[in-house]
Tab-separated table of C-alpha atoms in Angstrom:
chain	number	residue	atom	x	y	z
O	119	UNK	CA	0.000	0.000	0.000
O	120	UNK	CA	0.855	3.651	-0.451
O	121	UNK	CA	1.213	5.374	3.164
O	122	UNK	CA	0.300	8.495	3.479
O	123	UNK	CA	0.019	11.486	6.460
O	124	UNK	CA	-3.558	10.910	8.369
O	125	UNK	CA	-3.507	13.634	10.747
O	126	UNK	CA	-6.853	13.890	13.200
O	127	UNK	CA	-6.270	17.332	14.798
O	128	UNK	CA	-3.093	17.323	16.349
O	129	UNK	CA	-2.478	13.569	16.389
O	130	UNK	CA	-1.337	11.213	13.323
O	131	UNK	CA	-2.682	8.534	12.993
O	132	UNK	CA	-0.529	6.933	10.139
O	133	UNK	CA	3.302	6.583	10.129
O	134	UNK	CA	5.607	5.739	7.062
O	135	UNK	CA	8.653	3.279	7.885
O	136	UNK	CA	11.231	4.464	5.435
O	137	UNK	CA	10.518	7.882	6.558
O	138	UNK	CA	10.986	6.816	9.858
O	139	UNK	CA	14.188	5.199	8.706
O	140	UNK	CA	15.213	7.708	6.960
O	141	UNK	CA	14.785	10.143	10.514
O	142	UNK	CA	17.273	7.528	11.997
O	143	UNK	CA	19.776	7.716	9.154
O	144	UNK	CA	19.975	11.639	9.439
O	145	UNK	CA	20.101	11.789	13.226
O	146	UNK	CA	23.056	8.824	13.138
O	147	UNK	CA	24.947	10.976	10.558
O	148	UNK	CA	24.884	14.100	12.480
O	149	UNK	CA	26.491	12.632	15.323
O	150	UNK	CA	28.949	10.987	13.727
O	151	UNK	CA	29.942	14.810	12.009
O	152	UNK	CA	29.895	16.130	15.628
O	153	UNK	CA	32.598	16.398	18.649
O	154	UNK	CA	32.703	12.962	19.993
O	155	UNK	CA	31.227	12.484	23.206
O	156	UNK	CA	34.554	11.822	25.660
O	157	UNK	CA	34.617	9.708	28.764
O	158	UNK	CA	30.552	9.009	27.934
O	159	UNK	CA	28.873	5.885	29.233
O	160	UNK	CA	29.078	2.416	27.729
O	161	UNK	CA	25.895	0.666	29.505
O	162	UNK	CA	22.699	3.230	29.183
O	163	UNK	CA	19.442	2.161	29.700
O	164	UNK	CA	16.569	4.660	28.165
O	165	UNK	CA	13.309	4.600	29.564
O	166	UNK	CA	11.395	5.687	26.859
O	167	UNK	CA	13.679	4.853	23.873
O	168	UNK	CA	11.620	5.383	21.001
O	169	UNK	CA	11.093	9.231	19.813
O	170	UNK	CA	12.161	12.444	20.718
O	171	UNK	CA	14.814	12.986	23.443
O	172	UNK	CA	15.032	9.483	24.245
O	173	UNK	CA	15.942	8.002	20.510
O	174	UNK	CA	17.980	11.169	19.891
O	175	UNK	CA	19.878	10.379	23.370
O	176	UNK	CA	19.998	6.637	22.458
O	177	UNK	CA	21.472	7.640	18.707
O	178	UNK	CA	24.032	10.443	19.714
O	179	UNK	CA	25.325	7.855	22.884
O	180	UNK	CA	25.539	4.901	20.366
O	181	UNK	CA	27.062	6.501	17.449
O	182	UNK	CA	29.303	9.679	19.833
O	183	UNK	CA	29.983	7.225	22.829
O	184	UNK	CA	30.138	3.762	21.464
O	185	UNK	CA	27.407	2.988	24.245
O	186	UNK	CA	25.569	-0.216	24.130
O	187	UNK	CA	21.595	0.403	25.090
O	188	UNK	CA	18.667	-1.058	26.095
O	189	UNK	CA	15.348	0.645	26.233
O	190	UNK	CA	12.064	0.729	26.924
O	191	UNK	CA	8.926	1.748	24.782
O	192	UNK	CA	5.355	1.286	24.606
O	193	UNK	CA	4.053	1.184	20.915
O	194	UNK	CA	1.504	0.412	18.759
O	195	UNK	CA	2.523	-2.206	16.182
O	196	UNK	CA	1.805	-2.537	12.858
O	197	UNK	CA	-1.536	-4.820	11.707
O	198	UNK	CA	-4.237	-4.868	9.315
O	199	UNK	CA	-6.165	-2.221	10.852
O	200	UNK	CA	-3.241	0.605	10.785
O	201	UNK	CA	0.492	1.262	10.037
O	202	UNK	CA	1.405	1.336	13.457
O	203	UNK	CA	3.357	3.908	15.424
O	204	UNK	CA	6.367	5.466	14.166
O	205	UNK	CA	8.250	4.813	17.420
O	206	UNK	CA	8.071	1.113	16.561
O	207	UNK	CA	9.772	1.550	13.377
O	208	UNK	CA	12.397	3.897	14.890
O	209	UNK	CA	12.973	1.276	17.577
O	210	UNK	CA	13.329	-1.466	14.935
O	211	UNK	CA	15.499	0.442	12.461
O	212	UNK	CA	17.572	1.892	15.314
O	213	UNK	CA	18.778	-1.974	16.260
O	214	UNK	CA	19.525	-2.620	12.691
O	215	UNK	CA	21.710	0.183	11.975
O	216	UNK	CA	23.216	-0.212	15.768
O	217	UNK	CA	23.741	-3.683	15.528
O	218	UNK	CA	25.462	-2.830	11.607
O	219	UNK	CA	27.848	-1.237	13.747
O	220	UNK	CA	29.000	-3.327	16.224
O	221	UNK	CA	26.452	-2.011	18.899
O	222	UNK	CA	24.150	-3.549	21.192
O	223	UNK	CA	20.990	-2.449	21.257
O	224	UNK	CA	18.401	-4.199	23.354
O	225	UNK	CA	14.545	-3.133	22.706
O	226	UNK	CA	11.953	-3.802	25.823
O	227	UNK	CA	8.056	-3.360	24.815
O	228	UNK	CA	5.883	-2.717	27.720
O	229	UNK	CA	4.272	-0.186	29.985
O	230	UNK	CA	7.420	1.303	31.440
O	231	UNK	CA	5.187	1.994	34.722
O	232	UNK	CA	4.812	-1.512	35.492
O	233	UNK	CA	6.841	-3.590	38.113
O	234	UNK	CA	7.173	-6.783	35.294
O	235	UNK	CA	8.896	-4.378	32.923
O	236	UNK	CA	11.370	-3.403	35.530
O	237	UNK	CA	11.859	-7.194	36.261
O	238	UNK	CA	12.559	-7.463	32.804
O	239	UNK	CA	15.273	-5.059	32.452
O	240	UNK	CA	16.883	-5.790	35.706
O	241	UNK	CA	17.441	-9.096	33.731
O	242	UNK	CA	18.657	-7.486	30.129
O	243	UNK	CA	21.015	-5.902	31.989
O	244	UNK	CA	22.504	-9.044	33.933
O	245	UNK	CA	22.388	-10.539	30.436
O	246	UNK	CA	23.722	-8.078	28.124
O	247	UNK	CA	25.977	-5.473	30.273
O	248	UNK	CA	27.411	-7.797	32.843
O	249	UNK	CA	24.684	-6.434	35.904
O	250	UNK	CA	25.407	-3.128	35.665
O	251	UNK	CA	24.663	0.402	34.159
O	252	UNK	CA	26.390	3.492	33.802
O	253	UNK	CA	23.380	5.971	32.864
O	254	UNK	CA	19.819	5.966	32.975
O	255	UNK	CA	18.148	8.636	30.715
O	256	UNK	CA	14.314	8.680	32.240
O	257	UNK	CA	12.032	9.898	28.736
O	258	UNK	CA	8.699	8.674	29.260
O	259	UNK	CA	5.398	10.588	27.630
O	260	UNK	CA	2.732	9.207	28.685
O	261	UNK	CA	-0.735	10.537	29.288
O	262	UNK	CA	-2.092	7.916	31.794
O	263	UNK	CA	-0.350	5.560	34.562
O	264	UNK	CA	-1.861	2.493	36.227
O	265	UNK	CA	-2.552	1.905	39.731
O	266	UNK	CA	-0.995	-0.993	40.487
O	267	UNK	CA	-3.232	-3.832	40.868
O	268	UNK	CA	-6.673	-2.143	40.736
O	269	UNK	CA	-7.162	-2.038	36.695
O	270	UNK	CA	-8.173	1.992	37.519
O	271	UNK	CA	-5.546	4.914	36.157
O	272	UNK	CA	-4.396	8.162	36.920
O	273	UNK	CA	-4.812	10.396	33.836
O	274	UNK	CA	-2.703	13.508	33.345
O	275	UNK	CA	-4.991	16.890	32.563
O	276	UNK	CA	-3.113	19.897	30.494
O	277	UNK	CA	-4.521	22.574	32.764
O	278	UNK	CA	-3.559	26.080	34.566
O	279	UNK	CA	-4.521	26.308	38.298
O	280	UNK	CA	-6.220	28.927	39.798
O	281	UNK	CA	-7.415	30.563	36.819
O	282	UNK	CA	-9.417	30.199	33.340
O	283	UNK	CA	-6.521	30.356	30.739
O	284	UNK	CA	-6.855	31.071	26.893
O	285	UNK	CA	-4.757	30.086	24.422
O	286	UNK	CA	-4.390	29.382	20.548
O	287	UNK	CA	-3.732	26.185	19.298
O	288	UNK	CA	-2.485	25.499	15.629
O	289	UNK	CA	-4.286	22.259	13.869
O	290	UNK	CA	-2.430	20.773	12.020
O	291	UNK	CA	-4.998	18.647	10.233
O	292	UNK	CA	-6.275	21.767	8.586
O	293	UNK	CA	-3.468	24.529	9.053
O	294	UNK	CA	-6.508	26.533	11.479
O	295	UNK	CA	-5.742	29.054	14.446
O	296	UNK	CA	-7.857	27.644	17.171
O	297	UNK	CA	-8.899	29.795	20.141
O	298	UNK	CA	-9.622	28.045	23.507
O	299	UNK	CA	-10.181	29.027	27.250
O	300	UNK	CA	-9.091	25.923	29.332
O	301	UNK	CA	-10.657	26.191	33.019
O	302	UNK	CA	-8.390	25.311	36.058
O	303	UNK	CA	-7.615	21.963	37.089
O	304	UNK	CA	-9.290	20.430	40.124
O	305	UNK	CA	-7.004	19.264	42.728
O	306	UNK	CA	-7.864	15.848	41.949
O	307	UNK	CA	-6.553	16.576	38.069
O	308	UNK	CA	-3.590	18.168	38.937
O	309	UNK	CA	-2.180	15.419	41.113
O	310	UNK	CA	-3.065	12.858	38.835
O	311	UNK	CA	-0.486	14.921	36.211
O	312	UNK	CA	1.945	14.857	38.944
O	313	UNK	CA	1.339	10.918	39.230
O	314	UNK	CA	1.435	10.464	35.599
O	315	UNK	CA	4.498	13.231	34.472
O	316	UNK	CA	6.316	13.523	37.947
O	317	UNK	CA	9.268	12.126	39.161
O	318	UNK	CA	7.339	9.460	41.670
O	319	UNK	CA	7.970	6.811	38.978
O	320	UNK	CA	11.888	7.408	38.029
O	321	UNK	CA	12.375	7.176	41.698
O	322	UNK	CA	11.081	3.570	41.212
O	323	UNK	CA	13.272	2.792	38.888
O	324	UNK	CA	16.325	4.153	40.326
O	325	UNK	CA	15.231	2.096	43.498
O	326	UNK	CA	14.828	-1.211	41.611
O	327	UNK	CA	18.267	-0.614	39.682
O	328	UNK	CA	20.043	-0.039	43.477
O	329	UNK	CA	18.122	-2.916	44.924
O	330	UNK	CA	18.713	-5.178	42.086
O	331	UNK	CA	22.525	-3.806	42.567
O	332	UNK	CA	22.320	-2.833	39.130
O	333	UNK	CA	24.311	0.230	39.442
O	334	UNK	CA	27.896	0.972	38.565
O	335	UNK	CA	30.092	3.307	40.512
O	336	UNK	CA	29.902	6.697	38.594
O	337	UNK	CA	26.235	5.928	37.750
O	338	UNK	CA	24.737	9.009	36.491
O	339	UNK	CA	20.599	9.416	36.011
O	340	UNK	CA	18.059	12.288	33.989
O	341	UNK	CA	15.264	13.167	33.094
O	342	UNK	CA	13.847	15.741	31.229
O	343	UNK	CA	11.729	18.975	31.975
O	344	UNK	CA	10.664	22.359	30.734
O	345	UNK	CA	10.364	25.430	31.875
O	346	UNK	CA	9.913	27.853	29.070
O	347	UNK	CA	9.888	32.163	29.455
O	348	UNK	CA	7.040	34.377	31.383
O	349	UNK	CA	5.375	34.228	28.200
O	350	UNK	CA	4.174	30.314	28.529
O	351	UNK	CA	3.951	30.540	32.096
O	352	UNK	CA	0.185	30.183	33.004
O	353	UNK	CA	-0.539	27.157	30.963
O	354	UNK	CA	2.890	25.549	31.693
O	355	UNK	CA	5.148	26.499	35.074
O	356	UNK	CA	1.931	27.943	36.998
O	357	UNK	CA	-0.566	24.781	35.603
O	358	UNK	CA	-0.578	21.012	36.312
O	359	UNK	CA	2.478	20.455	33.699
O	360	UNK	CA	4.476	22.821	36.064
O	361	UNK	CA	3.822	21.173	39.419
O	362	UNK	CA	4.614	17.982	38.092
O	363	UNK	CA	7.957	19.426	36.202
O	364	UNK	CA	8.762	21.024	39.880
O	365	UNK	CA	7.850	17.131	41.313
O	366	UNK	CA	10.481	15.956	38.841
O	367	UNK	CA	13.151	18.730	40.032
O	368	UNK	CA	12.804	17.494	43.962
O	369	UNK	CA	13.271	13.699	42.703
O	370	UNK	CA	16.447	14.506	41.372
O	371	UNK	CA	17.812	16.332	44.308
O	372	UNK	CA	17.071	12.845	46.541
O	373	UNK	CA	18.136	10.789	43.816
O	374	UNK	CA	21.063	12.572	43.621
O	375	UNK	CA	21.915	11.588	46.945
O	376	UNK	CA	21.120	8.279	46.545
O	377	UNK	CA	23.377	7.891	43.689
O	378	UNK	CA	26.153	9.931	45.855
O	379	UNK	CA	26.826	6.833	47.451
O	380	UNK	CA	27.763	5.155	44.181
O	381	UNK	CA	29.783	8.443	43.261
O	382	UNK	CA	26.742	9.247	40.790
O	383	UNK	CA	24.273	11.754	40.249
O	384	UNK	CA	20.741	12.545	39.321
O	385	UNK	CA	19.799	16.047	37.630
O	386	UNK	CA	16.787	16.676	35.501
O	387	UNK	CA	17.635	18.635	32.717
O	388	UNK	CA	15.595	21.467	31.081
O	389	UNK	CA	15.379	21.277	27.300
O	390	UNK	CA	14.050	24.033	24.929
O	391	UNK	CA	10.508	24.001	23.597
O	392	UNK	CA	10.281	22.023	20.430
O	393	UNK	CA	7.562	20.054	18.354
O	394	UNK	CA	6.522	17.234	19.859
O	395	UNK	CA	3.592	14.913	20.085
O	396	UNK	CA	2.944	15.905	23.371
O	397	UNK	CA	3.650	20.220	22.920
O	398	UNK	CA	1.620	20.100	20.317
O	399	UNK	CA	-1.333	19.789	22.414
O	400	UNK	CA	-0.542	22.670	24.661
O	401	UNK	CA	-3.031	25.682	23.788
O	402	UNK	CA	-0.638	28.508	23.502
O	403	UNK	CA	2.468	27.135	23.297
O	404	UNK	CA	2.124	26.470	19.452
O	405	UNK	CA	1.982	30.368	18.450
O	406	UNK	CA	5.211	30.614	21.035
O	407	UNK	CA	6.602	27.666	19.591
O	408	UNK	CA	6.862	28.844	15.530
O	409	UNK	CA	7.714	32.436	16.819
O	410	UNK	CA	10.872	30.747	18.636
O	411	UNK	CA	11.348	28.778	15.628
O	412	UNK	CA	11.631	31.818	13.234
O	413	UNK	CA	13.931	33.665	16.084
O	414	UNK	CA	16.186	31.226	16.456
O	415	UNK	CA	16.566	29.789	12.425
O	416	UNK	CA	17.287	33.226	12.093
O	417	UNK	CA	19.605	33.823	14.870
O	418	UNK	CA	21.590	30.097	13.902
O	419	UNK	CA	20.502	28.950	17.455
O	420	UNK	CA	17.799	26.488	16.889
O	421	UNK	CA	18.006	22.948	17.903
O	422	UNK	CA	16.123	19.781	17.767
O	423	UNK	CA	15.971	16.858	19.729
O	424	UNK	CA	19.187	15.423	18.119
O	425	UNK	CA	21.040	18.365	18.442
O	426	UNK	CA	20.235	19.041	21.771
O	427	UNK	CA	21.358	15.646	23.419
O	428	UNK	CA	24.773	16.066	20.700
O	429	UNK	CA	25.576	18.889	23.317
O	430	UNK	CA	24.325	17.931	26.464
O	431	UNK	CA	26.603	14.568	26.514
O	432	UNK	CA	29.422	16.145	24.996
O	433	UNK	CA	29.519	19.467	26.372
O	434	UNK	CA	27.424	19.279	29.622
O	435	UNK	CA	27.184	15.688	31.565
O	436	UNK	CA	30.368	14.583	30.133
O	437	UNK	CA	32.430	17.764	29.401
O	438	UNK	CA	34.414	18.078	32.018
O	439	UNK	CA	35.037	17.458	35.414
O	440	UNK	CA	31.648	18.742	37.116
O	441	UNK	CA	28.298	18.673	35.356
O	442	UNK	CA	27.110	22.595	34.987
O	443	UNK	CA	24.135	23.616	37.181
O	444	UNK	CA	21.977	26.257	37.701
O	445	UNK	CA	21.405	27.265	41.498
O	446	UNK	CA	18.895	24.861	41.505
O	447	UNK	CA	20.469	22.019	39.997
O	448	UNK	CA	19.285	21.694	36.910
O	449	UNK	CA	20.891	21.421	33.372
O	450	UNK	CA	20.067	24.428	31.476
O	451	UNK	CA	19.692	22.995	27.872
O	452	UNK	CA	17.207	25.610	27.065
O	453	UNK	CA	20.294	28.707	27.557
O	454	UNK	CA	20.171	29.533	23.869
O	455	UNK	CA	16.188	29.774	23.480
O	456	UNK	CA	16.319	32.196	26.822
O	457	UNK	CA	18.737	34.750	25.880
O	458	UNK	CA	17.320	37.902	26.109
O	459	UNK	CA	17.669	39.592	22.807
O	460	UNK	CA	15.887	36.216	21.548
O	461	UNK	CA	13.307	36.648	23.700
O	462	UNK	CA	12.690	40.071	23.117
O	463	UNK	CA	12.504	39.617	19.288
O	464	UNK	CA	9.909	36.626	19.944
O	465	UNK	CA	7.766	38.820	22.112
O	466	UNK	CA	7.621	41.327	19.128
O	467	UNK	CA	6.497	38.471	16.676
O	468	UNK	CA	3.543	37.039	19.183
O	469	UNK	CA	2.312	40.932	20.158
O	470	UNK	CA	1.988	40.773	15.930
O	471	UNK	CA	1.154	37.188	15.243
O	472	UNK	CA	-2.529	36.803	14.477
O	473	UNK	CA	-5.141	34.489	12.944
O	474	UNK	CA	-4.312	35.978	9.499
O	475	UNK	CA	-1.085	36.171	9.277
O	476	UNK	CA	0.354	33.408	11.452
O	477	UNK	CA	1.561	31.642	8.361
O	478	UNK	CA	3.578	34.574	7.535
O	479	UNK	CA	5.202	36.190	10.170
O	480	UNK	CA	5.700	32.688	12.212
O	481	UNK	CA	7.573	29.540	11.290
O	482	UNK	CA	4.391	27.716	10.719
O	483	UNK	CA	5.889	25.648	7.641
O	484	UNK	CA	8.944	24.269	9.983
O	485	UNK	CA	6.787	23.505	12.818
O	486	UNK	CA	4.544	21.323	10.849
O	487	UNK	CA	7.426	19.853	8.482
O	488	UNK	CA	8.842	18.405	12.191
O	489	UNK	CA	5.709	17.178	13.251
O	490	UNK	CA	5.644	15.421	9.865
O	491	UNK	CA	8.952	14.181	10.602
O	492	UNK	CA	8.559	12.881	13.452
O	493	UNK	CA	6.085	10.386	11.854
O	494	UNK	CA	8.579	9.766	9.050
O	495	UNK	CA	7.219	11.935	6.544
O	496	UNK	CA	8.117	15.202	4.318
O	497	UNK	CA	11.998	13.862	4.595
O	498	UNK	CA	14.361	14.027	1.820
O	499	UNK	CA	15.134	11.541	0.360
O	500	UNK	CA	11.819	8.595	0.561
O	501	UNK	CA	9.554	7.420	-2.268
O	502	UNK	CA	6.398	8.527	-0.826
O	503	UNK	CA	5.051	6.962	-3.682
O	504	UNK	CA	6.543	3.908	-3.708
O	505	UNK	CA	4.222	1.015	-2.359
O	506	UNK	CA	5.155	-0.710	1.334
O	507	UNK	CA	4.656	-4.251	2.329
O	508	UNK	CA	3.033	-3.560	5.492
O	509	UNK	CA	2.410	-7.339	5.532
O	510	UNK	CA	6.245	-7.821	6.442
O	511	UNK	CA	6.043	-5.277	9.028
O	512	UNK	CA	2.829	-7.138	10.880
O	513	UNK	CA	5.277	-10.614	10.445
């Protein structure tokens, strides 16, 4: 069959697995034409391996470091009824082109939440890197998290506190300007976000890694936040996604000490706002988003995912004899999109930016052609005509 993009909204529903090898290929080849990553780990395990920061972590530590990797993904295979996710093809074309190169590269399908998935990499590792790991890169988007044993969930809820906020969202499916007014999260919604995106879970993991003595001297752990300027603010920092990035910041500081006794660390590390399949549901953050986008293109700043973890391994956690830390202890990967002048300038563009001419004056085309992307389509070089034998993918 021919595949081709199915978007519902914000959400695609169809993925093409050239194009998502394709993605791979491009991200591999960057690193490789990028400062090596020195004294980087060997043994990482990647909780949430298969897109964004977590595949572009796995890719630049493979192909920088020479790390062997296991991870960890939930995704929707391919079968008569649908093509599948895209992180399944970038988890099975990553372990080709891994294992091509000497690699190895260990994928783990499950709900990373569960206590049988843990189970099950506390026995990759004894299998595959001798009992013992040397990173763990925590990269799980998820919207929902079980509680265990009772079949019920706790379901995160993209909402401000306090106050009614409203906010433009860009749909994709039809290239509208959608205007919303999200009401405040109950209590009861905004801890289950901080259940669901918190850091409650990564402290389970480091736990079972140190009780399964799993973890090598010099073991080093992160996750990922956001944080994002004034601007974003009242849907983001001050809402539900906020308190459960601020849960995430305190679980590093006692992981960190937990891992002191292994000469480790833990530090969440703040990344800059990019297309993803989760921002892209954020009402507001889409108008800040292609504003940022045109800034920074401009500017020669801008980053994706790949480029982003390129620097953070060879220039931050592994550059040089102390990680750099803000006086809160967190990685600042998102220095470049808060420098004032660049803020200033994207403040002009969003008191301009309009219904009309939103097109125009923002980076609209980028920020869909990376939402495309990240599905494996509008990449150079793929047949998009060419017919694929989705049969072999569902074998």
């Amino acid at each position: 069959m021919i595949i081709k993009p199915v978007i519902d909204g914000v959400v695609a529903r169809s993925a093409h697995p050239l194009g998502c090898e394709q993605a791979v290929l491009n991200q591999i080849e960057y690193v490789k034409a990028s400062q090596p990553i020195t004294n980087g780990p060997k043994r990482v395990l990647i909780i949430g391996g298969s897109s964004g920061f977590g595949l572009a972590s796995r890719i630049a530590l493979t192909f920088g470091a020479q790390a062997d990797t296991i991870s960890v993904s939930f995704e929707k295979k391919p079968s008569e009824k649908g093509t599948g996710s895209a992180g399944f093809y970038n988890d099975y074309y990553f372990k080709r082109h891994a294992k091509r190169a000497g690699r190895v590269a260990v994928n783990i399908h499950g709900d990373a939440f569960s206590q049988q998935i843990k189970d099950d990499v506390v026995e990759a590792i004894e299998t595959y890197f001798e009992g013992e790991v040397d990173l763990v890169i925590y990269s799980v988007a998820s919207g929902m998290r079980p509680k265990a044993e009772s079949g019920q969930f706790w379901r995160s809820a993209i909402k401000p506190i306090g106050q009614p906020v409203s906010g433009t969202t860009l749909v994709l499916e039809n290239d509208q300007w959608h205007n919303s007014t999200l009401e405040p999260a109950t209590e009861e919604e905004a801890e289950a976000t901080r259940k669901v995106m918190g850091g409650e879970d990564w402290e389970a993991w480091i736990d079972a890694l140190i009780n399964s003595e799993s973890v090598a001297k010099g073991c080093k752990t992160i996750a990922f936040s956001y944080i994002g300027p004034e601007i974003t603010h009242p849907i983001y920092l001050d809402g539900t996604l906020g308190r459960a990035k601020i849960d995430l910041h305190q679980t590093s500081h006692a992981l960190n000490l937990k891992l002191a006794n292994f000469d480790g660390g833990a530090y969440a590390t703040v990344c800059k706002a990019l297309v993803t399949k989760a921002s892209v549901f954020i009402p507001g953050l889409t108008p800040y988003i292609i504003a940022l986008y045109k800034v920074m293109k401009e500017k020669g700043t801008h980053e994706g995912c790949i480029e982003q973890m390129q620097r953070l391994f060879s220039s931050k956690l592994y550059g040089g004899e102390q990680v750099p830390v803000d006086g809160e202890r967190l990685i600042r990967m998102d220095d470049w999109e808060l420098d004032p002048e660049t803020q200033a300038r994207v403040k002009q563009l969003l008191d301009e930016i309009n219904s009309d001419n939103f097109m125009q004056l923002g980076d609209y085309q980028g920020f869909k052609h990376e939402f495309l992307n990240l599905n494996g389509f509008d990449i150079d070089g793929v047949d998009y005509s060419s017919k694929i034998d989705t049969d072999k993918f569902i074998k």
